[in-house]
mmCIF file of C-alpha atoms in Angstrom:
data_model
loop_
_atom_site.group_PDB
_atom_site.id
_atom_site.type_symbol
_atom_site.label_atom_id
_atom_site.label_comp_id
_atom_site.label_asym_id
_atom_site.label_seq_id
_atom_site.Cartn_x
_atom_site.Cartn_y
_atom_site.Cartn_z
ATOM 1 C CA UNK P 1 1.016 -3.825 32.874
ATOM 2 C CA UNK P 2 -1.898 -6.218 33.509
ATOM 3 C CA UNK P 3 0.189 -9.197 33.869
ATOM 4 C CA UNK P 4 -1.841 -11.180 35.683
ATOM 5 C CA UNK P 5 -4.577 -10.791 33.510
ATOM 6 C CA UNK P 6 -2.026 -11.565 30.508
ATOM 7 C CA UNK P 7 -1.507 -14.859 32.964
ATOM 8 C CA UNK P 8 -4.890 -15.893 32.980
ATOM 9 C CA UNK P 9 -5.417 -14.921 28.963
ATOM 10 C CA UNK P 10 -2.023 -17.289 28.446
ATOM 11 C CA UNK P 11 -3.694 -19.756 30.988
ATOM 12 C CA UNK P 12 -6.813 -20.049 28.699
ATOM 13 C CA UNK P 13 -4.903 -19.971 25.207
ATOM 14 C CA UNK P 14 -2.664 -23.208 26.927
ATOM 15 C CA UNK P 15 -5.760 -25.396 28.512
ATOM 16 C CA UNK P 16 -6.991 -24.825 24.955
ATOM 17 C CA UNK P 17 -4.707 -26.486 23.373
ATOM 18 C CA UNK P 18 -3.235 -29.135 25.736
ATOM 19 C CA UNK P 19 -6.656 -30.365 25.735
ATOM 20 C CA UNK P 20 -6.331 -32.368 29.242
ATOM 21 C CA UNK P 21 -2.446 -32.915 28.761
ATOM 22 C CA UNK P 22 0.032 -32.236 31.544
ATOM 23 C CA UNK P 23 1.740 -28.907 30.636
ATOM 24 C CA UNK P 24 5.225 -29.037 30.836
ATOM 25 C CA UNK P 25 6.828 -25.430 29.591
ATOM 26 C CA UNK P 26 4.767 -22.807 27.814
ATOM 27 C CA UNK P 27 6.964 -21.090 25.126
ATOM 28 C CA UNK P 28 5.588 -17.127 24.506
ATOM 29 C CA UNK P 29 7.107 -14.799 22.530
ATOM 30 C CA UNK P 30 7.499 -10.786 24.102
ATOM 31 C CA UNK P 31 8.624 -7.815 21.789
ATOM 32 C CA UNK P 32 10.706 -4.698 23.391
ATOM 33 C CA UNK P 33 7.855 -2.295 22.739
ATOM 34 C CA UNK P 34 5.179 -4.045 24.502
ATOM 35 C CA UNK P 35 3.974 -2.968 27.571
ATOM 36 C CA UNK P 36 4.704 -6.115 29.365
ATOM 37 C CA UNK P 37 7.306 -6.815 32.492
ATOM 38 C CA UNK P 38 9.087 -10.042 31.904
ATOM 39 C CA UNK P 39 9.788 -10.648 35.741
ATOM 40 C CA UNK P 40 6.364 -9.160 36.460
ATOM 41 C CA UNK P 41 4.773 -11.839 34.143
ATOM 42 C CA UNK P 42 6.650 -14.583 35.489
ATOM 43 C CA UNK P 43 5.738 -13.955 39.018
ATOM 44 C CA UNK P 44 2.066 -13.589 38.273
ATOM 45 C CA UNK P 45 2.367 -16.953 36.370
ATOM 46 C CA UNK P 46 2.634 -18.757 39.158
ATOM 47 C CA UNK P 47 -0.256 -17.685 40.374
ATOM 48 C CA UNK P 48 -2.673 -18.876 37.747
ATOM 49 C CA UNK P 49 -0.691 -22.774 37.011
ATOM 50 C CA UNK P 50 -0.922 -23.544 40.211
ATOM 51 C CA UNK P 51 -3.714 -26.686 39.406
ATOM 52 C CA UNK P 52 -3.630 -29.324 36.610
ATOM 53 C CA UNK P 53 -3.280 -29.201 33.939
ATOM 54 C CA UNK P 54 -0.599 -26.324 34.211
ATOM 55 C CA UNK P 55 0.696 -27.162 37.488
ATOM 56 C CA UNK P 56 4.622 -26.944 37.317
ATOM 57 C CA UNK P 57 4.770 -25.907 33.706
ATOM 58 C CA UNK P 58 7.413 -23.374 32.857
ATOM 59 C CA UNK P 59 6.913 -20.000 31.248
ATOM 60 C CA UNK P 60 9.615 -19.531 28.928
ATOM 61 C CA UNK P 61 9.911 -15.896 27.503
ATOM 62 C CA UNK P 62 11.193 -15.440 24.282
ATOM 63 C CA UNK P 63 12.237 -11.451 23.902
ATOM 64 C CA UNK P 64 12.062 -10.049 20.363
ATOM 65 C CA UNK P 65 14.205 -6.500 20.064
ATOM 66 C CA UNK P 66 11.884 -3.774 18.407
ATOM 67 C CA UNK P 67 13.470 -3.170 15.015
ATOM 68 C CA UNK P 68 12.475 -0.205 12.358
ATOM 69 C CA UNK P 69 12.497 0.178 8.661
ATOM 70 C CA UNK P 70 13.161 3.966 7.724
ATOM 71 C CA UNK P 71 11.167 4.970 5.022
ATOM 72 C CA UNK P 72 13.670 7.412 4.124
ATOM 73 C CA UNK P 73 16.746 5.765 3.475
ATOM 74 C CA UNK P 74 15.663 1.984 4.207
ATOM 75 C CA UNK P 75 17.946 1.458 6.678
ATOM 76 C CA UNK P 76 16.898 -1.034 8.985
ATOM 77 C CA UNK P 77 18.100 -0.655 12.736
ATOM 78 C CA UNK P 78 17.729 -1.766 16.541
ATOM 79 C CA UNK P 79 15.360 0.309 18.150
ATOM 80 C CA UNK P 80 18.075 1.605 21.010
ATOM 81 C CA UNK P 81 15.882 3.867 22.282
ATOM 82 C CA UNK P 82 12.542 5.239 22.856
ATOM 83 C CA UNK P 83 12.420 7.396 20.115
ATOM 84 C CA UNK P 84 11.838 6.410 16.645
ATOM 85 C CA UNK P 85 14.023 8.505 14.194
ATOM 86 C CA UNK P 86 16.013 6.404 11.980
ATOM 87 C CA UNK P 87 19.738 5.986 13.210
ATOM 88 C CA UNK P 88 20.920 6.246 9.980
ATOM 89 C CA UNK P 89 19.747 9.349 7.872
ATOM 90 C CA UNK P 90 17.962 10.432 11.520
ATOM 91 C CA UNK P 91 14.646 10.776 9.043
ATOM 92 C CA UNK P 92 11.174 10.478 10.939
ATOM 93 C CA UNK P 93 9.208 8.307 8.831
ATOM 94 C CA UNK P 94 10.440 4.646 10.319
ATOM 95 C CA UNK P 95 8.311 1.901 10.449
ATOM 96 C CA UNK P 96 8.462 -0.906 12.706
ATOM 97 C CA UNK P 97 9.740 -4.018 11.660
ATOM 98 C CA UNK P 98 9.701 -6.091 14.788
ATOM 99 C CA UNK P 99 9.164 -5.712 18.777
ATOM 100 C CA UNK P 100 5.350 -5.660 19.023
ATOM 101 C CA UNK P 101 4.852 -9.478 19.420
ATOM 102 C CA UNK P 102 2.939 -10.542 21.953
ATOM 103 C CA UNK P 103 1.923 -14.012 21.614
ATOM 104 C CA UNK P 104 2.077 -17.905 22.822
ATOM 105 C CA UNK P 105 4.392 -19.545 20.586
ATOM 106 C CA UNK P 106 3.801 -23.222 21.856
ATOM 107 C CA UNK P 107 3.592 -25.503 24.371
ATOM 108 C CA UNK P 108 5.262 -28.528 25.249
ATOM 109 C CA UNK P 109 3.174 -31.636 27.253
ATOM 110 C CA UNK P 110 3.578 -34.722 28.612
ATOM 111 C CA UNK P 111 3.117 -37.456 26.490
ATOM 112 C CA UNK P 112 0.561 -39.199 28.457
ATOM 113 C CA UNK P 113 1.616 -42.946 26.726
ATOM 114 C CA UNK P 114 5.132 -42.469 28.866
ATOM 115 C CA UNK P 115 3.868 -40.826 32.103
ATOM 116 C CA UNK P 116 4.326 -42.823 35.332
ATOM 117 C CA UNK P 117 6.849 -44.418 37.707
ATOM 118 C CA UNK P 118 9.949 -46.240 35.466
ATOM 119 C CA UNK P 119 10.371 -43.044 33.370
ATOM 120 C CA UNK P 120 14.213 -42.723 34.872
ATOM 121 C CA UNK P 121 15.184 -44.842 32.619
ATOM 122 C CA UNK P 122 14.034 -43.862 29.692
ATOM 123 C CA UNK P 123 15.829 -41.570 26.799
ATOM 124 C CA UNK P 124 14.189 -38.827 26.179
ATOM 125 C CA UNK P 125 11.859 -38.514 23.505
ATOM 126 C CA UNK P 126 13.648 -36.556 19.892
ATOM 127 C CA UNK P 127 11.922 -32.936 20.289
ATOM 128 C CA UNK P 128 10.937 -31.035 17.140
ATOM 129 C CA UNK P 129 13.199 -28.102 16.566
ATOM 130 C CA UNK P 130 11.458 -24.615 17.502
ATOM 131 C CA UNK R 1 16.893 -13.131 33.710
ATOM 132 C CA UNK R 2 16.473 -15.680 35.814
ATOM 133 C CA UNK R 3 14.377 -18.804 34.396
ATOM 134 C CA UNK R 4 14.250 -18.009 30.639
ATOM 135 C CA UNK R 5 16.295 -20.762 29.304
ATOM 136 C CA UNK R 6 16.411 -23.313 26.855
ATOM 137 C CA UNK R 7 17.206 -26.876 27.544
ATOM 138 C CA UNK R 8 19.302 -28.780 25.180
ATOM 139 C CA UNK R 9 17.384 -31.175 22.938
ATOM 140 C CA UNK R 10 18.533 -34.475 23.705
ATOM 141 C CA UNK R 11 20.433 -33.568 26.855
ATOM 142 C CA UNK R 12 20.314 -36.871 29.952
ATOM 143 C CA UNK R 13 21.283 -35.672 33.438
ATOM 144 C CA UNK R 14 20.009 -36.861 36.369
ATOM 145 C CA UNK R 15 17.481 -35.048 38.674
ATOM 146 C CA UNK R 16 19.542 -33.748 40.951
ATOM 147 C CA UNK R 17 21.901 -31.260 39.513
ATOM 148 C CA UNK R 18 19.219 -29.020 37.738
ATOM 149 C CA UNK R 19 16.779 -27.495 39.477
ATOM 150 C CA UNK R 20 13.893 -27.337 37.241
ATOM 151 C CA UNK R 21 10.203 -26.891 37.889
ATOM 152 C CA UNK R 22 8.906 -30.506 36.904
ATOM 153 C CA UNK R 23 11.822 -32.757 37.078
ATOM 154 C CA UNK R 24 9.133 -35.580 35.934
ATOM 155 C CA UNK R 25 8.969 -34.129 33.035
ATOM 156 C CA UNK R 26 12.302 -35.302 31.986
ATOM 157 C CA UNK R 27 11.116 -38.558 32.122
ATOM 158 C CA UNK R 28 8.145 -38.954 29.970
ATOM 159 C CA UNK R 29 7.831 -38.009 26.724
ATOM 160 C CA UNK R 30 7.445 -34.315 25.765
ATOM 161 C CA UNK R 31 5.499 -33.305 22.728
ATOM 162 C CA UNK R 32 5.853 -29.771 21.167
ATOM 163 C CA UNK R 33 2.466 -28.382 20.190
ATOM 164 C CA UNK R 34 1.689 -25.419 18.090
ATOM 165 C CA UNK R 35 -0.052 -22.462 19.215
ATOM 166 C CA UNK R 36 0.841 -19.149 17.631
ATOM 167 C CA UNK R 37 -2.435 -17.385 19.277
ATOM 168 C CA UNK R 38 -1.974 -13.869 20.269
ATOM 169 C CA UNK R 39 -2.376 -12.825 23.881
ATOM 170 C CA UNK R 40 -4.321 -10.616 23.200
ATOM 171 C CA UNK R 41 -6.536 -12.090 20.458
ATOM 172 C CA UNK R 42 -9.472 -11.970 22.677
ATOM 173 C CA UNK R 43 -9.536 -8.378 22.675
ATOM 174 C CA UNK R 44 -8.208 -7.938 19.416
ATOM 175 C CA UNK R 45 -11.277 -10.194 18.267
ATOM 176 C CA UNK R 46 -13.857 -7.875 19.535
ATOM 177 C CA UNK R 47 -12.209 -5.224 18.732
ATOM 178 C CA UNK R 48 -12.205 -5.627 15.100
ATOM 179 C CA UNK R 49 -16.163 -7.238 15.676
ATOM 180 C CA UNK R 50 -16.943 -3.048 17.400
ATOM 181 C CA UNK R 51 -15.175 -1.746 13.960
ATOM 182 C CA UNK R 52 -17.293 -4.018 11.987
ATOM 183 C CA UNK R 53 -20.716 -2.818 13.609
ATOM 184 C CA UNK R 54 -19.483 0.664 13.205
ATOM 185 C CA UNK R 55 -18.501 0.689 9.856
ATOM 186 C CA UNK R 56 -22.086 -1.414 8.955
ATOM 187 C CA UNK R 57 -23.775 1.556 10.862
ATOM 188 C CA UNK R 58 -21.893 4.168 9.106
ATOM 189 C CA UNK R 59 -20.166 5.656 12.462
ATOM 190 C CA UNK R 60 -16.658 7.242 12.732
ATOM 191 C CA UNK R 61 -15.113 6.493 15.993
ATOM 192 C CA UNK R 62 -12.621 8.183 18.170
ATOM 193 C CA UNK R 63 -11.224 7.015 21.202
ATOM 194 C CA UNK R 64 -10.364 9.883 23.720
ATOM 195 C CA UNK R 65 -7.372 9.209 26.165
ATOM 196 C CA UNK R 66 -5.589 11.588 28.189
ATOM 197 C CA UNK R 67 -4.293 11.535 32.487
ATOM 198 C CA UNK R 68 -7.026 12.297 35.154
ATOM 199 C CA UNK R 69 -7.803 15.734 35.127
ATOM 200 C CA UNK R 70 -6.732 17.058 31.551
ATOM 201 C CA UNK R 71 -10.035 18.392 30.486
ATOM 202 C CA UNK R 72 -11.232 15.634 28.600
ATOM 203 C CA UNK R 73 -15.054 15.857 29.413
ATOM 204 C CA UNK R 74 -14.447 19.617 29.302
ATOM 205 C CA UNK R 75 -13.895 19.550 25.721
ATOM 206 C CA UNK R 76 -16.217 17.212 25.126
ATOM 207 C CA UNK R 77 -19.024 19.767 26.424
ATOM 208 C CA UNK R 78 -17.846 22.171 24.204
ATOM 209 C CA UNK R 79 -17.777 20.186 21.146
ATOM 210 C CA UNK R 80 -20.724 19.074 21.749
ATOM 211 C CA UNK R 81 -21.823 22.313 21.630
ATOM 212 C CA UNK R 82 -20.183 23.106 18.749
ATOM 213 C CA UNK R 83 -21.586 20.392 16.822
ATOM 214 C CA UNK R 84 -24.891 18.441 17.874
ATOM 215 C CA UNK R 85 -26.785 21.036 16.058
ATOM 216 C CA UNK R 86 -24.681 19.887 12.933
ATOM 217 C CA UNK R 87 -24.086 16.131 13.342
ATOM 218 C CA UNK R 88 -25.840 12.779 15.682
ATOM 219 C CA UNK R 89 -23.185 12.373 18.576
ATOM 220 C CA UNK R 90 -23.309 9.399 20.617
ATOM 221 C CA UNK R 91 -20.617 9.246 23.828
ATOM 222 C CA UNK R 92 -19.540 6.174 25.079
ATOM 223 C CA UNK R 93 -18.184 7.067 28.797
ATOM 224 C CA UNK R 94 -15.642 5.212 30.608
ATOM 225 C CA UNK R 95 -15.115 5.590 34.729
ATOM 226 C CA UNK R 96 -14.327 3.655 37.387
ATOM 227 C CA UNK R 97 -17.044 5.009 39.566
ATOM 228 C CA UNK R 98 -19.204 7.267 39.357
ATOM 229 C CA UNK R 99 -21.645 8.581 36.529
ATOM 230 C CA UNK R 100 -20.156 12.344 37.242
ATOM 231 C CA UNK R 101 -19.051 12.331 33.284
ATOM 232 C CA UNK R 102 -21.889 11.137 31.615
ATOM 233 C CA UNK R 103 -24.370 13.810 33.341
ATOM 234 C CA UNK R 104 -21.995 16.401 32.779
ATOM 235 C CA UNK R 105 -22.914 15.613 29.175
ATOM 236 C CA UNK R 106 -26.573 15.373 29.111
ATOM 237 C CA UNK R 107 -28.672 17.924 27.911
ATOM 238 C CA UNK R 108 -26.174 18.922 24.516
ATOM 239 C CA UNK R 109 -28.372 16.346 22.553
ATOM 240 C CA UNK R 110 -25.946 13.851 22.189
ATOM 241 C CA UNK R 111 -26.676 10.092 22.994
ATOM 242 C CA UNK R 112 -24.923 8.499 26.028
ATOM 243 C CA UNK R 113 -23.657 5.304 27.108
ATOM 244 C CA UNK R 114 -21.850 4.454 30.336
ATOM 245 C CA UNK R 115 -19.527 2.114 31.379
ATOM 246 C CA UNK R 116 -18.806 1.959 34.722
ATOM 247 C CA UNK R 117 -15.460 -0.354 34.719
ATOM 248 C CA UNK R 118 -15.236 -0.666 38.968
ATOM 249 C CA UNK R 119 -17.459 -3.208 40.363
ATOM 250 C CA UNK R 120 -17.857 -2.578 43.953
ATOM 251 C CA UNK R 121 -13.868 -3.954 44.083
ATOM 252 C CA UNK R 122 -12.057 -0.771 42.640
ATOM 253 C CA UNK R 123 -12.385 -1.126 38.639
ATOM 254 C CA UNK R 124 -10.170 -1.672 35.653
ATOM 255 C CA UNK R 125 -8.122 1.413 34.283
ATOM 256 C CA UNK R 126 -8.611 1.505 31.022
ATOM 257 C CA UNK R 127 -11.418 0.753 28.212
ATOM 258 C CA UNK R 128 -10.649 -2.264 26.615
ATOM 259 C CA UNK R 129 -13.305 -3.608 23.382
ATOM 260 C CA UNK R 130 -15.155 -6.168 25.576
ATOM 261 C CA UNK R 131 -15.833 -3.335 27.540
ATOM 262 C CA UNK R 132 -16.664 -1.377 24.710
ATOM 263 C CA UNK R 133 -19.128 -4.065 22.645
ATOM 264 C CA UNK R 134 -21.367 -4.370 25.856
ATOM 265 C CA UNK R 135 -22.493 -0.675 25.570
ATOM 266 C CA UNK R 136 -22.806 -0.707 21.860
ATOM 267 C CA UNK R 137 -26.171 -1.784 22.100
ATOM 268 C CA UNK R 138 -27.157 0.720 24.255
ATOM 269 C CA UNK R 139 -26.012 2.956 21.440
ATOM 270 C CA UNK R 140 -28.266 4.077 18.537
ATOM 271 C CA UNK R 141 -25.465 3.206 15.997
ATOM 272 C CA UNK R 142 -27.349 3.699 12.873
ATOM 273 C CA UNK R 143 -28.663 6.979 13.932
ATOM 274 C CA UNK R 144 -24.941 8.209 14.478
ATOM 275 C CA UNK R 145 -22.645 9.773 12.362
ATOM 276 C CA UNK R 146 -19.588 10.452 15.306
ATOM 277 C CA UNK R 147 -19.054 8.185 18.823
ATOM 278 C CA UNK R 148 -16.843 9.608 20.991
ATOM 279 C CA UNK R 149 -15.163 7.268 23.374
ATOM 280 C CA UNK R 150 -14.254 8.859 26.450
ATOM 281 C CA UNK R 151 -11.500 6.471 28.198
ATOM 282 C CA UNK R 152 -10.859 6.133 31.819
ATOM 283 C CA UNK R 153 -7.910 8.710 32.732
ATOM 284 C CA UNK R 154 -4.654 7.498 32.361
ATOM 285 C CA UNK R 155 -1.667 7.760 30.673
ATOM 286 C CA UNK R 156 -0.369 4.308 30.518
ATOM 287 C CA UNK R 157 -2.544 1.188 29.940
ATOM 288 C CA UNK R 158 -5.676 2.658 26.959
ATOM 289 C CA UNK R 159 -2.933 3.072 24.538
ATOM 290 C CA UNK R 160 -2.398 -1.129 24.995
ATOM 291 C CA UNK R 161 -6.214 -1.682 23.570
ATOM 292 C CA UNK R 162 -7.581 -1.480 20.645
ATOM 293 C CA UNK R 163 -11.591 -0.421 20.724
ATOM 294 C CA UNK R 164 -11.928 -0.917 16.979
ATOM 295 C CA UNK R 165 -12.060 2.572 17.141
ATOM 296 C CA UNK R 166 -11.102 4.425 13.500
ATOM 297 C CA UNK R 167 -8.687 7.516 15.276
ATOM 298 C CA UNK R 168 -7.231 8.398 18.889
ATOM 299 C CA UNK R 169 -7.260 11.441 20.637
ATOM 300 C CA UNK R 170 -5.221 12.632 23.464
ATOM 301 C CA UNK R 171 -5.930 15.623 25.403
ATOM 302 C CA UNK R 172 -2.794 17.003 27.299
ATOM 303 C CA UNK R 173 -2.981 20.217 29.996
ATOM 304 C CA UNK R 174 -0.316 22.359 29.752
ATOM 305 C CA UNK R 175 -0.708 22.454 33.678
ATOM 306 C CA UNK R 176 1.117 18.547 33.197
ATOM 307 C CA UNK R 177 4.639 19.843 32.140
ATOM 308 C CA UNK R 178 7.023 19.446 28.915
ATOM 309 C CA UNK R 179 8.325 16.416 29.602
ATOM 310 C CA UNK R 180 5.325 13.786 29.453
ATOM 311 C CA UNK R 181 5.749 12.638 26.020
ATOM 312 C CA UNK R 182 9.460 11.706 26.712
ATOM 313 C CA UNK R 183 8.134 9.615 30.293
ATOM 314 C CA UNK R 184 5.153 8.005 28.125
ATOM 315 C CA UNK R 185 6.252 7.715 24.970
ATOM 316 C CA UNK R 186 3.941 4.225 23.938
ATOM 317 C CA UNK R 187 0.667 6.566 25.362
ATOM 318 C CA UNK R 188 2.211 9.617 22.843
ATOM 319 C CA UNK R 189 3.301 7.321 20.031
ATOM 320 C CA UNK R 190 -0.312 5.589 19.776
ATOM 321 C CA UNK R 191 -2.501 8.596 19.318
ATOM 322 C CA UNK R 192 -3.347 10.971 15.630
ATOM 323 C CA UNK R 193 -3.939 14.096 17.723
ATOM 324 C CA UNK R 194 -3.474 15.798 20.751
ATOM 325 C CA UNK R 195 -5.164 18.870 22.189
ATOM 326 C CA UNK R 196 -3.140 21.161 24.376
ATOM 327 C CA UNK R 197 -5.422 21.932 26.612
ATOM 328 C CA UNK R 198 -5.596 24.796 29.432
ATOM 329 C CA UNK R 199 -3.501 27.561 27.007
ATOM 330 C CA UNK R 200 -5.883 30.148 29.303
ATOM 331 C CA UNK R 201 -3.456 29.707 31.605
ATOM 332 C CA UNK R 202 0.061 29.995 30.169
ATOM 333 C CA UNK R 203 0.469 33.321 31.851
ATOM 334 C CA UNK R 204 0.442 31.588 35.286
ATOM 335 C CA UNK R 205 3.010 28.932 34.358
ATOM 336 C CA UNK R 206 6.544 28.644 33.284
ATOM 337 C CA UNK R 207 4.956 26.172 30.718
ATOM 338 C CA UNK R 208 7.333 26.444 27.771
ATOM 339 C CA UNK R 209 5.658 25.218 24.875
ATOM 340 C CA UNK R 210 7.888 25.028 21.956
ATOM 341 C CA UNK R 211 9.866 22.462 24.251
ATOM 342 C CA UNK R 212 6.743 20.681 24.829
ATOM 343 C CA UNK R 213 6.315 20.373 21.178
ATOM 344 C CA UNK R 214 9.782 19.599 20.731
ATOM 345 C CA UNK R 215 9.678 16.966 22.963
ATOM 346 C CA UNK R 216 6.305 15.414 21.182
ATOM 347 C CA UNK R 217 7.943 15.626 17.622
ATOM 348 C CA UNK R 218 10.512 13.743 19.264
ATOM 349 C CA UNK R 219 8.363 10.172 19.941
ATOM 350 C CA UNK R 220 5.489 10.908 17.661
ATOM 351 C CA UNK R 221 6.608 12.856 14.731
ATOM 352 C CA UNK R 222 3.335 13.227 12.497
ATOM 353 C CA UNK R 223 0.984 13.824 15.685
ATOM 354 C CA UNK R 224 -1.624 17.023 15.009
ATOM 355 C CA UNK R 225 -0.946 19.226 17.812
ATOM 356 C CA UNK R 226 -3.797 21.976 18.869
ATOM 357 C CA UNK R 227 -3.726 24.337 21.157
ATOM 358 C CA UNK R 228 -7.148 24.746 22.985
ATOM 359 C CA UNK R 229 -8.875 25.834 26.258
ATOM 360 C CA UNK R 230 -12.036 23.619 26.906
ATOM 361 C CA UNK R 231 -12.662 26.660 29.378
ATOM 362 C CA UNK R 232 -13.111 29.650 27.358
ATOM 363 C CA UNK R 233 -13.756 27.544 23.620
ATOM 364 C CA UNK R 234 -10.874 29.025 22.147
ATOM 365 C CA UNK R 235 -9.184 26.377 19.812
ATOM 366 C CA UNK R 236 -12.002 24.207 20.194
ATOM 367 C CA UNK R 237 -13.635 25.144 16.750
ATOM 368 C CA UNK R 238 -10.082 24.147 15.058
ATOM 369 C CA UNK R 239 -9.865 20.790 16.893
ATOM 370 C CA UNK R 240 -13.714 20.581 15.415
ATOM 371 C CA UNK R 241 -12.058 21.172 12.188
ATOM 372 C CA UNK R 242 -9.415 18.640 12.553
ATOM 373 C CA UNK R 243 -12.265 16.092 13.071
ATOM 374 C CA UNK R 244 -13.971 16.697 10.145
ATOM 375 C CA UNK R 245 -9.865 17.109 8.208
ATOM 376 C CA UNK R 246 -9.593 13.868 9.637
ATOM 377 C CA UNK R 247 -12.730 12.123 7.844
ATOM 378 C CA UNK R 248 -14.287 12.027 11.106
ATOM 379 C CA UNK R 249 -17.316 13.781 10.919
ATOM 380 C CA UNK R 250 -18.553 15.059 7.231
#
């Protein structure tokens, strides 16, 4: 819920750090047990990078699965469903491991040395692995 | 899902046979940058500034949640009777509109702050710890030993924000069903406590509540469950005694 206020938090966090770049994909990271609607998040994302310097960038959602740690047995497992009893042993006292990330990765920009008309041509630039 | 996708590092095509947001960007030079800030840092910030000016004040905290209607303010009049003879009360209220809540609960000697979260353009549904932090100085925080938090009514969005508050509270009516916890579980999971409110009326309803409790056992295992009625005050003095089990009040 609140996605477009997640979009304008996410639109603050990127101006941030682009500092005046062009913003060419934002990279954010989403775990199953967040309250958040991927689709719901994209389509409110348009709304807020509609004007330099987000204009055109991408929102790229990265979903993390919700995993738990049972404190019984120490089983670790996906969480299938809502309710968090351990798979396993079906003991109560799990833990969550992942699924309640809910952050902005990274962002890519435009390098402004290469920006302008001529670019066709060019190879792309060697991009850091994520 | 539609646009979440990767592009291949590396990978020359020409413009046309990808359709792709900013085909410029292909062209120039792309630099990765860092961010790893959470989304919800902001609020996460001030939430853990609130805990800090509690726990400097010597305040316990608890943030009361439950749908519109449950009996939350109810209860809170009758532990407020209970206790403000005992222990300094303060009551942060959250509403949309209205200050219907917060005069409800003058006059039990208990200090009261309200936030109103609509501004003339309907209002935001939940408390959230900017929200929060601008009452606290309209707060006597040193002269406090519990602040109750009384969130805006509804079962979905207060369990996403942290207050800085040190437990949650829900309060449930038996008048909502069994089958609540199992529809909301994130609201259920989230909270140390709830209060089954409304038990005056069990003989009117087909309420079954071992299923109910079945059901909450189910997404929140360790919750404390109590039955109550904010109406006639039974269960109210064990819910009292849960706060002060709970480190709560002294």
């Amino acid at each position: 819920m609140h996605e477009l206020s997640i979009c304008a938090s996410i639109a603050e966090i990127v101006r941030r750090h682009a500092a005046g770049r062009r913003v060419l994909s934002v990279s954010v990271r989403l775990g199953q047990l967040r309250q958040v609607v991927p689709e719901t998040l994209e389509f409110c994302w348009n709304a807020v990078s509609s004007d330099a310097p987000l204009s055109g960038a991408a929102l790229e959602i990265e979903f993390v699965p919700g995993v738990i740690e049972c404190g019984e047995c120490g089983e670790r497992s996906a969480l299938a469903d809502p309710f968090p009893r351990c798979p396993a042993c079906g003991g109560v006292a799990v833990s969550v491991v992942s699924g309640e990330e809910f952050y902005v990765d990274s962002i890519d920009v435009a390098d402004p040395a290469t920006t302008g008309a001529g670019g066709h041509e060019a190879a792309p630039t060697a991009r850091p692995s994520a | 899902m539609g646009r979440f996708h990767r592009h291949e590092d590396g990978t020359i095509h020409s413009h046309d046979d990808h359709d792709h947001g900013d085909l410029s960007g292909y062209a120039t030079g792309r630099e990765r940058v860092e961010v790893l800030e959470a989304i919800f840092g902001e609020n996460d910030r001030l939430a853990a500034a609130n805990r800090s000016d509690f726990d400097t004040a010597g305040v316990r905290v608890i943030n009361m949640m439950s749908a519109p209607g449950a009996g939350k303010t109810a209860l809170l009049q009758q532990t407020l009777k209970l206790l403000s003879g005992r222990i300094r009360i303060g009551v942060l209220e959250g509403d949309i509109e209205t200050s219907l809540d917060a005069d409800r609960l003058e006059g039990f000697g208990a200090a009261i702050a309200l936030v109103n979260t609509g501004q003339g353009f309907g209002g935001e549904c939940h408390l959230d710890a900017p929200m929060v932090r601008s009452a606290l100085p309209r707060l006597p925080l040193p002269d406090l030993d519990l602040l109750i938090i009384e969130n805006v009514g509804n079962l979905v969005c207060p369990a996403e924000f942290s207050v800085g508050e040190h437990a949650r509270a829900m309060v449930y009516a038996i008048t909502e069903g069994e089958e609540k916890p199992l529809k909301y579980p994130l609201m259920f999971r989230s909270v140390d406590v709830v209060v089954v409110n409304k038990i005056d009326l069990l003989p009117h309803l087909d309420f079954d509540l071992g299923q109910f409790r079945k059901n909450l056992a189910a997404v929140n295992p360790g919750v404390a469950v109590i039955e109550a009625s904010a109406r006639t005050g039974d269960g109210v003095d064990r819910w009292c005694d849960w706060l002060a089990a709970s480190g709560l009040i002294a």
